[in-house]
Structures are given as C-alpha cells and as structure tokens.
Short mmCIF file of C-alpha atoms in Angstrom, two decimals:
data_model
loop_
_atom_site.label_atom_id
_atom_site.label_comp_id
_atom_site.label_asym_id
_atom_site.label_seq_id
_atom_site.Cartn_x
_atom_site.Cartn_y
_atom_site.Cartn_z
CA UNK T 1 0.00 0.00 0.00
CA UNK T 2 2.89 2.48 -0.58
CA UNK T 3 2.38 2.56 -4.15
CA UNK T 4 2.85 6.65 -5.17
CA UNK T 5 3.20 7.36 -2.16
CA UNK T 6 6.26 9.48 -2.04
CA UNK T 7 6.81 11.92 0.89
CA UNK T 8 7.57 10.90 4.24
CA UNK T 9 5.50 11.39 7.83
CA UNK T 10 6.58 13.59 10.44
CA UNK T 11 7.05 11.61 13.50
CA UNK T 12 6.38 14.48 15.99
CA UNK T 13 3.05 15.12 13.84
CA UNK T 14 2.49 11.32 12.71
CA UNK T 15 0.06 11.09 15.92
CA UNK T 16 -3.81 12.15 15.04
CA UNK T 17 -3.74 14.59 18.18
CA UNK T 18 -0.52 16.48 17.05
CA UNK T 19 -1.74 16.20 14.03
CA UNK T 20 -4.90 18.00 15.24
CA UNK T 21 -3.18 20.90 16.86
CA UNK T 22 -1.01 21.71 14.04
CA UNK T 23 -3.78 21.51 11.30
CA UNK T 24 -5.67 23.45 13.69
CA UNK T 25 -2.81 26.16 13.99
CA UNK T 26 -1.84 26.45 10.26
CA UNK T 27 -5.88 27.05 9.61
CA UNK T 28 -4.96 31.11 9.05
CA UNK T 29 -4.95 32.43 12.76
CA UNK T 30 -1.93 33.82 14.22
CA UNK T 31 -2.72 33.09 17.38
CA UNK T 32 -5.29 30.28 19.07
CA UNK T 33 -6.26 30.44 22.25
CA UNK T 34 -6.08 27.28 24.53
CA UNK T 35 -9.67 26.73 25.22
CA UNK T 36 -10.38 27.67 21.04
CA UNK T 37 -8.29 24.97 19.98
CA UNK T 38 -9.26 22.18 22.85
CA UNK T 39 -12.86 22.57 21.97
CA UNK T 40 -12.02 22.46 18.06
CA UNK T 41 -10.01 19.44 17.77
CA UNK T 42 -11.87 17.89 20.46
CA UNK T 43 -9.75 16.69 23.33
CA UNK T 44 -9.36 17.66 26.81
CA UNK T 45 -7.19 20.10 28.72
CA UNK T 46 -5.07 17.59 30.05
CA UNK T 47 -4.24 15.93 26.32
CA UNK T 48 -3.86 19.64 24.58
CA UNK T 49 -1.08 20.06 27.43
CA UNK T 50 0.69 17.18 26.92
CA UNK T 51 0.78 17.42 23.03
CA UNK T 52 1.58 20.87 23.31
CA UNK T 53 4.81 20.20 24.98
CA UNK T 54 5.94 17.43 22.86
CA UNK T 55 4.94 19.90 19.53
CA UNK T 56 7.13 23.11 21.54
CA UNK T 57 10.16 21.08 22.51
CA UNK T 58 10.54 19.77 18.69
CA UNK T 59 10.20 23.67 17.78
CA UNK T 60 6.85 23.25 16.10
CA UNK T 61 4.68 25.32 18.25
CA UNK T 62 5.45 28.40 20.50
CA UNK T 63 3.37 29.12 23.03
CA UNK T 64 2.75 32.59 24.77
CA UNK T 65 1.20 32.60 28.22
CA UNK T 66 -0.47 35.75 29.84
CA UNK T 67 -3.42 36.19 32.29
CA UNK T 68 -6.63 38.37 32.23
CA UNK T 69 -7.23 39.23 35.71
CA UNK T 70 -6.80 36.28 37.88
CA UNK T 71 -7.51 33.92 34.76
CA UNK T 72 -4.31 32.59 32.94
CA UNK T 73 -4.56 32.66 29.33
CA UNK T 74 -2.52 30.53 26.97
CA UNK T 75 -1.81 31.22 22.92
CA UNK T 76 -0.58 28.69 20.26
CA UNK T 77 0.85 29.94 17.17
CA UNK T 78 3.06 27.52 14.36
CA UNK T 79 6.27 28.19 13.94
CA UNK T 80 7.37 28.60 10.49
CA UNK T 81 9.09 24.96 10.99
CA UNK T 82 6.27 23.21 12.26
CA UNK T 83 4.52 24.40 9.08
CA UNK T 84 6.91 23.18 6.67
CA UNK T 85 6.13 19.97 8.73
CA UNK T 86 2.78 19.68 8.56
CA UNK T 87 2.74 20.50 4.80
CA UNK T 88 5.19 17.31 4.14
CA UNK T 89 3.07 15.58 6.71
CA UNK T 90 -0.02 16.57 4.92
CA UNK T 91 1.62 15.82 1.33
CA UNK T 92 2.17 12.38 2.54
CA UNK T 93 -1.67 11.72 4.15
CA UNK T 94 -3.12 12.81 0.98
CA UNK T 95 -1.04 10.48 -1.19
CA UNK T 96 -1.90 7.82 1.52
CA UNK T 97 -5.11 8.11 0.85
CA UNK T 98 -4.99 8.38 -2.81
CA UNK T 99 -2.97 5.16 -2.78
CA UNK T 100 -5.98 3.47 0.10
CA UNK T 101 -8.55 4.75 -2.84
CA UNK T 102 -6.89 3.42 -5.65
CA UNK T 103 -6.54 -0.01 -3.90
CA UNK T 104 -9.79 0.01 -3.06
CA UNK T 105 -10.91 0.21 -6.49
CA UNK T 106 -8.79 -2.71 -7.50
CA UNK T 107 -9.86 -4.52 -5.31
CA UNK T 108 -13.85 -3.98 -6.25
CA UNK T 109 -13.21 -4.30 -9.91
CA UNK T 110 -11.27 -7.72 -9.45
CA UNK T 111 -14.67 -9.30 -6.81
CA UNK T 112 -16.78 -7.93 -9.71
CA UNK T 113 -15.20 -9.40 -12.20
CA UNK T 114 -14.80 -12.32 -10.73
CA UNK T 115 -18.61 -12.41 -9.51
CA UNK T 116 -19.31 -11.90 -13.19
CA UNK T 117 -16.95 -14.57 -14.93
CA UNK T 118 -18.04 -16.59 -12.02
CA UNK T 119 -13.97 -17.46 -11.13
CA UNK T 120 -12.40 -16.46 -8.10
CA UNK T 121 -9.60 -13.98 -8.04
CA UNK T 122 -6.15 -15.86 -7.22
CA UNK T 123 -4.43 -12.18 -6.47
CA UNK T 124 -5.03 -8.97 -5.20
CA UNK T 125 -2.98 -6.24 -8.12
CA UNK T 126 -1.02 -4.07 -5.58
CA UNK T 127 -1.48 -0.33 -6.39
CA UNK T 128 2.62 -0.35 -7.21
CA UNK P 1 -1.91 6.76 21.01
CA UNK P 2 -3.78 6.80 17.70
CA UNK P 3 -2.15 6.81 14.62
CA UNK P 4 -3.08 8.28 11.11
CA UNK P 5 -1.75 5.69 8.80
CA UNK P 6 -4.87 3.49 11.06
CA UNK P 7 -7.45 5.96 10.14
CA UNK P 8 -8.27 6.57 7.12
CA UNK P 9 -10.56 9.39 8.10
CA UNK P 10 -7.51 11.86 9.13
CA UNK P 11 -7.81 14.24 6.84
CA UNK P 12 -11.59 14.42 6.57
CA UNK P 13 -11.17 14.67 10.67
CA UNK P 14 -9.36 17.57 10.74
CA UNK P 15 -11.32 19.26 8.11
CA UNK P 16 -14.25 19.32 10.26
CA UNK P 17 -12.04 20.51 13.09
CA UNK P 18 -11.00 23.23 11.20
CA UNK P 19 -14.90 24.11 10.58
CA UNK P 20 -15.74 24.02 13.95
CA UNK P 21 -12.88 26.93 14.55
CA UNK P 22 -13.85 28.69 12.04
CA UNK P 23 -17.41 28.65 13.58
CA UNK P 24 -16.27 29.96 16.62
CA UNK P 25 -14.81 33.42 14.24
CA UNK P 26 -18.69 34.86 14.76
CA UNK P 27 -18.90 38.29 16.04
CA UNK P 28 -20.63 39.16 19.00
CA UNK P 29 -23.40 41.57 19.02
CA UNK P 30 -21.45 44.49 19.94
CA UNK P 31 -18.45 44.21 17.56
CA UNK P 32 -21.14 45.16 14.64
CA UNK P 33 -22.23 48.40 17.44
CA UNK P 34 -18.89 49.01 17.97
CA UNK P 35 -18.20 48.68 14.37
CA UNK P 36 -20.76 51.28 13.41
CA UNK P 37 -19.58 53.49 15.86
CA UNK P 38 -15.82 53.57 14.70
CA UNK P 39 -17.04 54.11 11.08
CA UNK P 40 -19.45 56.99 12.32
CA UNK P 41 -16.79 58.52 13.94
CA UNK P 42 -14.49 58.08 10.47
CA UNK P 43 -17.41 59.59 8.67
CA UNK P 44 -17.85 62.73 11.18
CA UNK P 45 -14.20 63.62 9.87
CA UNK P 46 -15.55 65.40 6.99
CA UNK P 47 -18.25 67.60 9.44
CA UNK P 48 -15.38 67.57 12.02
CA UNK P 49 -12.77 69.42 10.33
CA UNK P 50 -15.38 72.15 8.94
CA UNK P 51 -17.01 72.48 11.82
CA UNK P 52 -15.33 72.13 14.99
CA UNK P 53 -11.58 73.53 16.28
CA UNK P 54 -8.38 71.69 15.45
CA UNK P 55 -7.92 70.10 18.90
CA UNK P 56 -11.51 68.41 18.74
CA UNK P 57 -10.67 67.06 15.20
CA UNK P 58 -7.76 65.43 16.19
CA UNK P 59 -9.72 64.08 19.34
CA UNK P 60 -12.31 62.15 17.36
CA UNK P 61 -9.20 60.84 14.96
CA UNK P 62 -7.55 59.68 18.27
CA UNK P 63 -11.39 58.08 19.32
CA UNK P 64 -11.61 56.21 16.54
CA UNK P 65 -8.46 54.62 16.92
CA UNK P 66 -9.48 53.80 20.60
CA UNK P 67 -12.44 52.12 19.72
CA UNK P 68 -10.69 50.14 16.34
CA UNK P 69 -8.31 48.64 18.98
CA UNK P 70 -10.70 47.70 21.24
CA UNK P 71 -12.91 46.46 19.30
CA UNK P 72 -9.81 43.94 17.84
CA UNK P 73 -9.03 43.22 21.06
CA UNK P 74 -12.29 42.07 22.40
CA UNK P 75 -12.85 40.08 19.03
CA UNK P 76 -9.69 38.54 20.17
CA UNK P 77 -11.06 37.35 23.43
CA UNK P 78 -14.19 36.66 22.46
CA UNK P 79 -13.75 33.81 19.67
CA UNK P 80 -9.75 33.00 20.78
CA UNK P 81 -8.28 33.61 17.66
CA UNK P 82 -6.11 36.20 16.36
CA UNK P 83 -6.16 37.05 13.07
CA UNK P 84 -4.26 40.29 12.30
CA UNK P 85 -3.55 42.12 8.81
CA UNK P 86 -3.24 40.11 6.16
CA UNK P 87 -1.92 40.23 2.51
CA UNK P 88 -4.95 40.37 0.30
CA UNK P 89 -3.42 37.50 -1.89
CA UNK P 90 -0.77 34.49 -1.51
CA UNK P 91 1.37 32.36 -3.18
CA UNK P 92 1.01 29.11 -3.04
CA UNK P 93 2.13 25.92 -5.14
CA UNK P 94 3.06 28.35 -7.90
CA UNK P 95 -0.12 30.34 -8.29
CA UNK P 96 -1.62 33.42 -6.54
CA UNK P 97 -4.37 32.39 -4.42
CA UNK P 98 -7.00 34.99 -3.68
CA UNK P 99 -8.18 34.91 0.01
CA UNK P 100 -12.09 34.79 0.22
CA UNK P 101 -12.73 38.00 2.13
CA UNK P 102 -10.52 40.02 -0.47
CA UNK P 103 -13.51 41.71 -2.67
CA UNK P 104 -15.06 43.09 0.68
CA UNK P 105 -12.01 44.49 1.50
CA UNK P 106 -11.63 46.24 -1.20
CA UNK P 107 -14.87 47.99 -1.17
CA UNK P 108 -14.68 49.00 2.16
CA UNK P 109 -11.99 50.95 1.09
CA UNK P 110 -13.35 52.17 -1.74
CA UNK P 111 -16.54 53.47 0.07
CA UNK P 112 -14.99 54.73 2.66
CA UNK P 113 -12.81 57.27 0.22
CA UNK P 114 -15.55 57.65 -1.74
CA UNK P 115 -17.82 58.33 0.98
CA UNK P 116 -15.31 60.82 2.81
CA UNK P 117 -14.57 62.82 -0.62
CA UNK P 118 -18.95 62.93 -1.47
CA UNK P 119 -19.08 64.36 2.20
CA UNK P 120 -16.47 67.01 1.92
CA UNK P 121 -17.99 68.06 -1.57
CA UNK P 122 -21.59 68.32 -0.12
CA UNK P 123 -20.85 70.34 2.89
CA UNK P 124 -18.28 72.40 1.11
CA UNK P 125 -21.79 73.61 -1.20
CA UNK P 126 -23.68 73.89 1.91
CA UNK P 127 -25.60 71.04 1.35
CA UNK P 128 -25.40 69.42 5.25
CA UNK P 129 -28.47 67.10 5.47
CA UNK P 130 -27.08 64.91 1.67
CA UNK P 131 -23.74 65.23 3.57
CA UNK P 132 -25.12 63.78 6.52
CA UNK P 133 -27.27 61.20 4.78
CA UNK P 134 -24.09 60.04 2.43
CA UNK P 135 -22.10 59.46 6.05
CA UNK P 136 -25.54 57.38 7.48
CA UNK P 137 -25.77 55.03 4.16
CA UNK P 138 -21.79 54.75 4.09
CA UNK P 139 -22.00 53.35 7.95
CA UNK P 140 -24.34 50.99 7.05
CA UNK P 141 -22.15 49.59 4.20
CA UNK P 142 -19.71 49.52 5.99
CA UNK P 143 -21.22 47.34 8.41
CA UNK P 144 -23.00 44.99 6.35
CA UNK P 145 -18.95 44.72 4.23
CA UNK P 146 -16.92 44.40 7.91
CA UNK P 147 -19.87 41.07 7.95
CA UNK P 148 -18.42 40.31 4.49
CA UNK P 149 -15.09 40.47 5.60
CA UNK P 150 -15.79 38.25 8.42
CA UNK P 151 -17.36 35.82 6.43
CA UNK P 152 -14.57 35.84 4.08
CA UNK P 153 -12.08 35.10 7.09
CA UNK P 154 -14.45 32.13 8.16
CA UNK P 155 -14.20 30.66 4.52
CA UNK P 156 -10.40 31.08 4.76
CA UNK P 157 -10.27 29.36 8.27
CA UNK P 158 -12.19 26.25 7.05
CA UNK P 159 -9.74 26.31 3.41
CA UNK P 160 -6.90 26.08 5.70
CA UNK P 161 -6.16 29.81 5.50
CA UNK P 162 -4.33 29.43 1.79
CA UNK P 163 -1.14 27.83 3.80
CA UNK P 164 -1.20 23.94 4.74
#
C-alpha cells in the first residue's frame, strides 16, 4: 500500500492529536487560544497540554502565556518549521489516501469481475 | 496513542475541526455596534474638520483609533483567535491564491474614500443634510462589508487559511 506514495510522515506530527493541533494552527490564525483549539479538535485540557509540549520542545509550536485578571490565558501559534512539517506531513496523508482509494478500487473491480466470470480472483494487483 | 496511517478518516477529521474553529470566528453583538460606531466617527471627519476647532478634530481621529483597537481586542477574546492584517493575496504551489474576504475588502476601502470625498464636496456647497445622509448610508455599508469580511475570514479558516 505504498504505491505513489512518495513523501515521508513527520514523527512528531504522525500522531492524530498532534496532528490536530497543528492543522488546527496552520488554519490562518496567528494566534489560538487554549480553550479555542481544545474545543475544536476535540480533546481535553489535560491531552492539549501534553501534546503541546511534545509539539514546543521539537520547535513546532510556541506558546505565549499571559493572564486576564486572575484567569491565565494561553496562545498557540506555528512556527514557520512546524509548518513546513505539517505541509510534508499533509503531502504524505493525501497520497496515503490516494494510494488506500486506488486499492480500493482494485480490489472492487477484481470481486466484480470475478462475480461476473463466475472465477475467483487468485491475487489482489497491488497499487505499485 | 492513535495513529493516522490506522485511520483513514484523518484528513476528513481535521477538516471538520478546522470548521468548527472557524465557527467559533462569529462576532458578538457588539463588535457590529462598535463597528458602526468607529465608522461613524471616520465619517464625522468630513463635518469635524469644517465644523469644529483643530484640537476636537484630532480628538475624534484619536477616538476612533481607541475604539478600532478595542474592538480587535475584544474580538480577540471573544472567539480565541487572532487574526491580524493580512496580505490580500498568496502564493502558493506556484499560483496566486486569492483569500475569500478580499472583494469586501476592497470595497470597504473604496466606500470609505468615496464616501469621505462625497461628504467634503456636499458640505463644502452647503448642502449638510445629503452630507449627513451620504455618512448614514456609508455606515451601514460599511457594516453589512466588515460582515463580508468576516465571512470571508471564516471561509479562509475552514480552506486552511491558503497555507497547509
């Protein structure tokens, strides 16, 4: 199933959460605030933290903290590395997929066929 | 740990995330207020300068700079995103990609110079109440293209903002 598929994952961003947060980030805002990107990727305080520290140690993310009153704020923005990593990272989902497509289809056309002709298939054509 | 290469979904996933924060770019009911207020006082410049002395000009300019960065600032706040000045158009994969709020941009400029030059002509022929009227319809545009431009920034959001 790595037929076309040409660019390589990110391993920082190769998790789904990470990958969350920094599609999230490169959307157009600057700056995201904590609670505006927990709510839109859908994942708790306590996960957002976590990934957020892996993602600002590899120089991905930088985060700003601040407080309004008594309530601490915190800001995510991309860095312009992280972005170059997420559009690799996204370069090599969409061929994945492409490639997951295109092996589907083979694989319909050769149970059809075979449904049809009334033979069974002996292989599955690899998308290579 | 989940992993992408496992769900096939992935990218359709985080398109919907990035639709639910660009949901969350909706102004609240006092940023369009506040919104009509800044571009009154932009309009009174005209009426200002005729009417009133030097230092009370220059007050209103310094007014409506007040209120334009606190309005930002509580847009800010309010939907947890900043999204500051942006270039009109960018570059991407070779071609020049025009960002979705770009045509109400430009006509908020272009009514608010043509609204500002109408105004000066009418009051400098004495005609106050078209001058007025011209600044109350120019306002209102203005309003209803800041929505626009919103809506523009929304679209841009869920496109992935012309970058990744």
């Amino acid at each position: 199933m790595t037929g076309g598929v040409t660019a390589k994952p990110d391993p920082f961003i190769h998790p789904i959460t990470r990958l969350s947060i920094c599609g999230l980030l490169a959307a157009g805002a600057d700056w995201v605030e904590f609670a505006a990107l927990r709510d839109a990727a859908g994942i708790s305080d306590s996960v957002l933290s976590k990934q957020s520290v892996v993602l600002e140690d590899a120089g991905y993310v930088q985060v700003r903290k601040g407080a309004v009153g008594r309530r601490p704020r915190t800001w995510f923005r991309l860095t312009a590395e992280g972005r170059q990593a997420l559009e690799g990272h996204l370069a090599w989902l969409t061929q994945l997929e492409e490639a997951v497509s295109a092996s589907t289809r083979d694989v319909t056309q050769v149970t059809a066929s075979s449904v049809n002709g009334r033979t069974a298939p002996r292989t599955v054509p690899s998308p290579d | 740990m989940r992993d992408v290469a496992r769900d096939p979904v992935a990218l359709e996933r985080l398109r919907a995330q990035r639709s639910r924060l660009a949901d969350r770019m909706r102004p609240p009911w006092w940023y369009l207020t506040g919104v009509a207020i800044l571009y009154a006082l932009v309009f009174a410049s005209p009426f200002s300068s005729r009417y009133l002395p030097r230092g009370d000009y220059w007050a209103i300019v310094v007014a409506a700079l007040a209120v334009s960065c606190l309005l930002q600032w509580g847009l800010d706040r309010a939907t947890g995103m900043k999204v500051g000045p942006r270039p009109l158009r960018v570059l991407r994969d070779g071609l020049f990609y025009y960002r979705p709020g770009r045509p109400a941009r430009i006509a908020m400029m272009v009514v608010s110079l043509a609204a500002i030059v109408t105004e000066a002509s009418l009051i400098r022929h004495g005609l106050l109440a078209a001058a007025i009227v011209v600044a109350a319809l120019a306002v209102a545009a203005e309003v209803a293209l800041q929505q626009a431009a919103l809506r523009g920034i929304r679209q841009d959001l869920r496109d992935g903002g012309g970058a990744a």
